[in-house]
Short mmCIF file of C-alpha atoms in Angstrom, two decimals:
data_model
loop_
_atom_site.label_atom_id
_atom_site.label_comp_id
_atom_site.label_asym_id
_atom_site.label_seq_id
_atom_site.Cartn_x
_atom_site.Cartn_y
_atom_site.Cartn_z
CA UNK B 1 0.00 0.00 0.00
CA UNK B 2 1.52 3.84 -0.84
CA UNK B 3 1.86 5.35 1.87
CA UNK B 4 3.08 9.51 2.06
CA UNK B 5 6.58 9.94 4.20
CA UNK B 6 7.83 13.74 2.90
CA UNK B 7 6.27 17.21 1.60
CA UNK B 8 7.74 19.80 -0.33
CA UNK B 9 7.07 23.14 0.61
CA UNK B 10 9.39 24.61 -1.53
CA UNK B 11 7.16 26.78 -3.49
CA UNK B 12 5.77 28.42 -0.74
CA UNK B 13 6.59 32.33 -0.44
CA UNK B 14 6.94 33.53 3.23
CA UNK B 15 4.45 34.98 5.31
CA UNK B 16 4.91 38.39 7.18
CA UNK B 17 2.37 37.22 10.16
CA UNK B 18 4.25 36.72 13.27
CA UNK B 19 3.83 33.45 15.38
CA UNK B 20 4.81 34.97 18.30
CA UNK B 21 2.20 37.65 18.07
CA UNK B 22 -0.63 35.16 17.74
CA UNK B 23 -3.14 34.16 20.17
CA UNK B 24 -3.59 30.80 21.35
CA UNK B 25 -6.49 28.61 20.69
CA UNK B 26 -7.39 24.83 20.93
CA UNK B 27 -5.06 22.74 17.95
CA UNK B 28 -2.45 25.84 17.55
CA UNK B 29 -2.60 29.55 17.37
CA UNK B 30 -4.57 31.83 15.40
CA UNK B 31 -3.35 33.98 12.50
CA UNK B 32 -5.58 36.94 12.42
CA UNK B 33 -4.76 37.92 8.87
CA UNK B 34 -6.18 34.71 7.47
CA UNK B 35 -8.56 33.43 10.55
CA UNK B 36 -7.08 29.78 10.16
CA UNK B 37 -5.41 27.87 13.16
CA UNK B 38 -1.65 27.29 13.19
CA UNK B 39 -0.28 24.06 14.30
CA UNK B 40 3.29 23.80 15.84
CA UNK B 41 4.62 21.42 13.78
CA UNK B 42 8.47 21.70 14.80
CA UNK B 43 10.19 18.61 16.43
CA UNK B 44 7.65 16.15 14.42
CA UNK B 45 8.98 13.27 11.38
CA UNK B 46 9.00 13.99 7.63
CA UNK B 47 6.17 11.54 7.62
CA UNK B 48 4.12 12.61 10.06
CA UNK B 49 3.83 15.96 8.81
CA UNK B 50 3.32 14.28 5.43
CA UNK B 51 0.76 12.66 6.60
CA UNK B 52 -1.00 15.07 8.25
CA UNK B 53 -1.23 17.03 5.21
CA UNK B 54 -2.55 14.37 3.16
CA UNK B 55 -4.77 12.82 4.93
CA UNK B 56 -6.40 16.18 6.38
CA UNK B 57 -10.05 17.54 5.25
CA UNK B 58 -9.23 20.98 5.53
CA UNK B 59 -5.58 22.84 4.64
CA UNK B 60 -3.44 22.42 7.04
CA UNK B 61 -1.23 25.56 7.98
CA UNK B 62 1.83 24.76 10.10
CA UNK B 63 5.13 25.97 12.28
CA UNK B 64 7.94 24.08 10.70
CA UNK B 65 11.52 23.74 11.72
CA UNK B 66 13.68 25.15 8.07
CA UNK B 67 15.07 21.62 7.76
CA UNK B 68 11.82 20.83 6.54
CA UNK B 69 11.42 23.27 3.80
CA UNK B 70 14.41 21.84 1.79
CA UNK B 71 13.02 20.61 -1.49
CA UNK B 72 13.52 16.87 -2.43
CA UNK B 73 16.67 15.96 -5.23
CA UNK B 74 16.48 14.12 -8.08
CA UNK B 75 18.58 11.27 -6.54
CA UNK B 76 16.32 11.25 -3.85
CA UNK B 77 13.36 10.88 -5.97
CA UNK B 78 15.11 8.43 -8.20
CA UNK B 79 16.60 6.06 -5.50
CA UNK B 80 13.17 5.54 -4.29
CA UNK B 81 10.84 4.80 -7.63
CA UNK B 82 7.73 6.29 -8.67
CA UNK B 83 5.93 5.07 -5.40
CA UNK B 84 8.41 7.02 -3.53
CA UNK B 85 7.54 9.27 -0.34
CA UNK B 86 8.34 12.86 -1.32
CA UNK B 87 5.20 14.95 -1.80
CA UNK B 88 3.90 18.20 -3.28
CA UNK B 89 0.22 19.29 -2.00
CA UNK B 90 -2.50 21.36 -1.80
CA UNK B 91 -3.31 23.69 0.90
CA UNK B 92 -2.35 27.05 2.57
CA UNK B 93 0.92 25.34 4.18
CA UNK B 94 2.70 27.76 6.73
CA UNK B 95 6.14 27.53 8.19
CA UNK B 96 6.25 30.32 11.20
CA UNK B 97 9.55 32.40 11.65
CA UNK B 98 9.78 32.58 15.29
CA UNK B 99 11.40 36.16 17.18
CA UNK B 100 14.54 33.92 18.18
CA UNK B 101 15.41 34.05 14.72
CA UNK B 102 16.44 37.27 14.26
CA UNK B 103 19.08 36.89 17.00
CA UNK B 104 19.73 33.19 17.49
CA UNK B 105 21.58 30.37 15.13
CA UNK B 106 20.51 27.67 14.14
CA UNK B 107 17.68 25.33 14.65
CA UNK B 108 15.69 28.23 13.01
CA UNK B 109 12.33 28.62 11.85
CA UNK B 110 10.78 30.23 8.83
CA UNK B 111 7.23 31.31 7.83
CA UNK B 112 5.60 30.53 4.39
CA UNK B 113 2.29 31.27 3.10
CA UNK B 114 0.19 29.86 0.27
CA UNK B 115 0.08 31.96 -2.71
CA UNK B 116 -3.71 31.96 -4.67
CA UNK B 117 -4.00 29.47 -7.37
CA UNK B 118 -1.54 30.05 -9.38
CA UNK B 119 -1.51 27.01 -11.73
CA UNK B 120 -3.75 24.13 -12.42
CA UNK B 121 -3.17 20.39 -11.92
CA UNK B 122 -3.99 18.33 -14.60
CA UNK B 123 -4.90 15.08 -15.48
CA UNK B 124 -2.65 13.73 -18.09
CA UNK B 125 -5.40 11.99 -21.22
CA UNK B 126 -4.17 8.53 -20.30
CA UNK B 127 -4.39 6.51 -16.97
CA UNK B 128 -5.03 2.73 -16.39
CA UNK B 129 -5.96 0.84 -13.75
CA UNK B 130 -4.16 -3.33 -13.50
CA UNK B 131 -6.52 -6.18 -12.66
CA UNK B 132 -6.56 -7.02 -9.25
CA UNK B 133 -3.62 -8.94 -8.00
CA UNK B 134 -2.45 -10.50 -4.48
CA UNK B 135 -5.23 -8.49 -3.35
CA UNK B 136 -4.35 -5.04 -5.01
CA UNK B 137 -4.91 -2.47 -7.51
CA UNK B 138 -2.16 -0.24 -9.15
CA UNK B 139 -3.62 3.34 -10.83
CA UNK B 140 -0.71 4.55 -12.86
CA UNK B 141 -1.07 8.04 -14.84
CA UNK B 142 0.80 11.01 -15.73
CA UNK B 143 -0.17 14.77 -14.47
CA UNK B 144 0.60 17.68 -15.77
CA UNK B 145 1.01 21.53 -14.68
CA UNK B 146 -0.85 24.42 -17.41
CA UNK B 147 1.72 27.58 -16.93
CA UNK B 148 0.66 30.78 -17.68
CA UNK B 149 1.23 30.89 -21.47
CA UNK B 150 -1.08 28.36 -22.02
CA UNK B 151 1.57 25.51 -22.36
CA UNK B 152 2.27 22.49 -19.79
CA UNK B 153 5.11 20.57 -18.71
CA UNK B 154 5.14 17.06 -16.23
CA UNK B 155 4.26 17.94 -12.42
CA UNK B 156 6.77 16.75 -10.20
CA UNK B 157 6.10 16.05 -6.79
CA UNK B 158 2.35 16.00 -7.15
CA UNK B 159 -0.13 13.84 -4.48
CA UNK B 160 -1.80 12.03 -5.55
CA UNK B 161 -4.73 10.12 -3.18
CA UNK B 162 -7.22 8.31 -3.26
CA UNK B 163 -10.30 10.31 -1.63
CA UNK B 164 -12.14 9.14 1.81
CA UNK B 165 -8.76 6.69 2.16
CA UNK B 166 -5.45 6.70 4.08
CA UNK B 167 -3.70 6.23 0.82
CA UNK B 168 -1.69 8.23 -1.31
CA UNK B 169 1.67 8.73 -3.38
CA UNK B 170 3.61 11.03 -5.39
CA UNK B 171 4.73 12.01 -9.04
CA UNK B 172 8.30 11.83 -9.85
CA UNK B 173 9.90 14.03 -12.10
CA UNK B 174 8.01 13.06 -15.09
CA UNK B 175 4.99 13.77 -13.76
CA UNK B 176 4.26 9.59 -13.56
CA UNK B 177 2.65 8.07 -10.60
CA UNK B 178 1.63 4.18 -9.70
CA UNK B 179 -0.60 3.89 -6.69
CA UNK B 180 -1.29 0.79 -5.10
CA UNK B 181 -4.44 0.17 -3.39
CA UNK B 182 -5.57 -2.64 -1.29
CA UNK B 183 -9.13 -4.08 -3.20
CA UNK B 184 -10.62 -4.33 0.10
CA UNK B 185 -9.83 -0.61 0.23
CA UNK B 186 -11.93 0.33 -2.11
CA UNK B 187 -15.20 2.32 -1.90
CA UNK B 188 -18.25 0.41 -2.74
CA UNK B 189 -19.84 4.00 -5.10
CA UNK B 190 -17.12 5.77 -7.94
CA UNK B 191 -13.78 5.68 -7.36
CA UNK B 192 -11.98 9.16 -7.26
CA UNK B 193 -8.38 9.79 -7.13
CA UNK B 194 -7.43 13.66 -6.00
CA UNK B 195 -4.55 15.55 -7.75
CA UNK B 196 -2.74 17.91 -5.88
CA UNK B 197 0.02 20.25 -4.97
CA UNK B 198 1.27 23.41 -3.62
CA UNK B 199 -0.66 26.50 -4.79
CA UNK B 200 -2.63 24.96 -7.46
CA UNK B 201 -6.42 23.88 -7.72
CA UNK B 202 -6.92 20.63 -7.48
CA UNK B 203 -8.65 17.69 -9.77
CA UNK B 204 -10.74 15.07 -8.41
CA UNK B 205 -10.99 11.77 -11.57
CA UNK B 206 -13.40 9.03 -11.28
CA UNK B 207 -11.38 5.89 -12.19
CA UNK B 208 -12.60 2.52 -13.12
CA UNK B 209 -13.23 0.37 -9.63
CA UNK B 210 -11.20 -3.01 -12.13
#
């Protein structure tokens, strides 16, 4: 089963709100500019905050330690396949630059907000879906990213997820994804995969249930 273990936030432009200056409320503190909660996110795993982003119903907007806003490498990407952990999502994703920074080294903090929807996320004209074997599925497909003169070019890094389900993966640099899924995983109405990353509006596809 795919399962997310890394985000990339690299896109994400900072934010001038200051954590330090915001008040606390239940599940983080409260950014008055955009009335959305912030969580603390510093100290946690690449995978839980993958996770947490993935598998959330709302954007998630976070604190995050600037360790994690290093982008993923090729050789990264590469070493671990198309199934590999690194993702790219959707959301208004926050990394909060803290007052120590200003006067303190390192472990540091930085803040990032979500630009508006700057791109769109596109599903590539071909997907397929394998016959069920030992138990799974495997979606494979291609997405794409429409820049602003109209062309498009493969989406790295993209999630994608299969909706109401723990379950997701990520494009690699062609823009290719395989997704396993457990049949017994499977809704019992349409199957939808989402499509998403950083900044850009998402696509939900029906696929074939196989």
């Amino acid at each position: 089963m795919s399962t997310p273990q890394r985000i990339d936030l690299s896109r994400m432009p900072k934010c001038p709100a200051r954590w330090d200056r915001m008040p606390v409320v239940p599940g983080g503190r409260l950014c008055e500019a955009c009335d959305r909660t912030i969580v603390d996110l510093r100290g946690m795993t690449e995978q839980a905050i993958a996770e947490l982003h993935a598998f959330s119903e709302e954007p998630v907007c976070g604190l995050y330690d600037t360790d994690r806003l290093r982008p993923p490498t090729a050789e990264e990407v590469r070493g671990r396949g198309m199934t590999g952990p690194t993702l790219g999502l959707l959301g208004l994703l926050l990394a909060g630059r803290t007052e120590a920074q200003d006067t303190s080294p390192p472990p540091a903090t930085e803040q990032l907000q979500a630009p508006a929807d700057s791109a769109t996320v596109l599903p590539d004209s071909a997907w397929s879906a394998s016959a069920a074997v030992n138990d799974t599925v495997v979606y494979t497909g291609r997405i794409l990213e429409r820049l602003a003169d109209g062309s498009e070019e493969p989406l790295a890094f993209a999630l994608v997820a299969l909706r109401g389900r723990r379950i997701g993966t990520q494009t690699d640099f062609d823009g290719r994804f395989r997704l396993v899924v457990p049949v017994d995983s499977l809704p019992e109405g349409p199957v939808e995969l989402l499509y998403q990353h950083v900044g850009m509006t998402p696509m939900k596809v029906t696929v074939d249930r196989v």
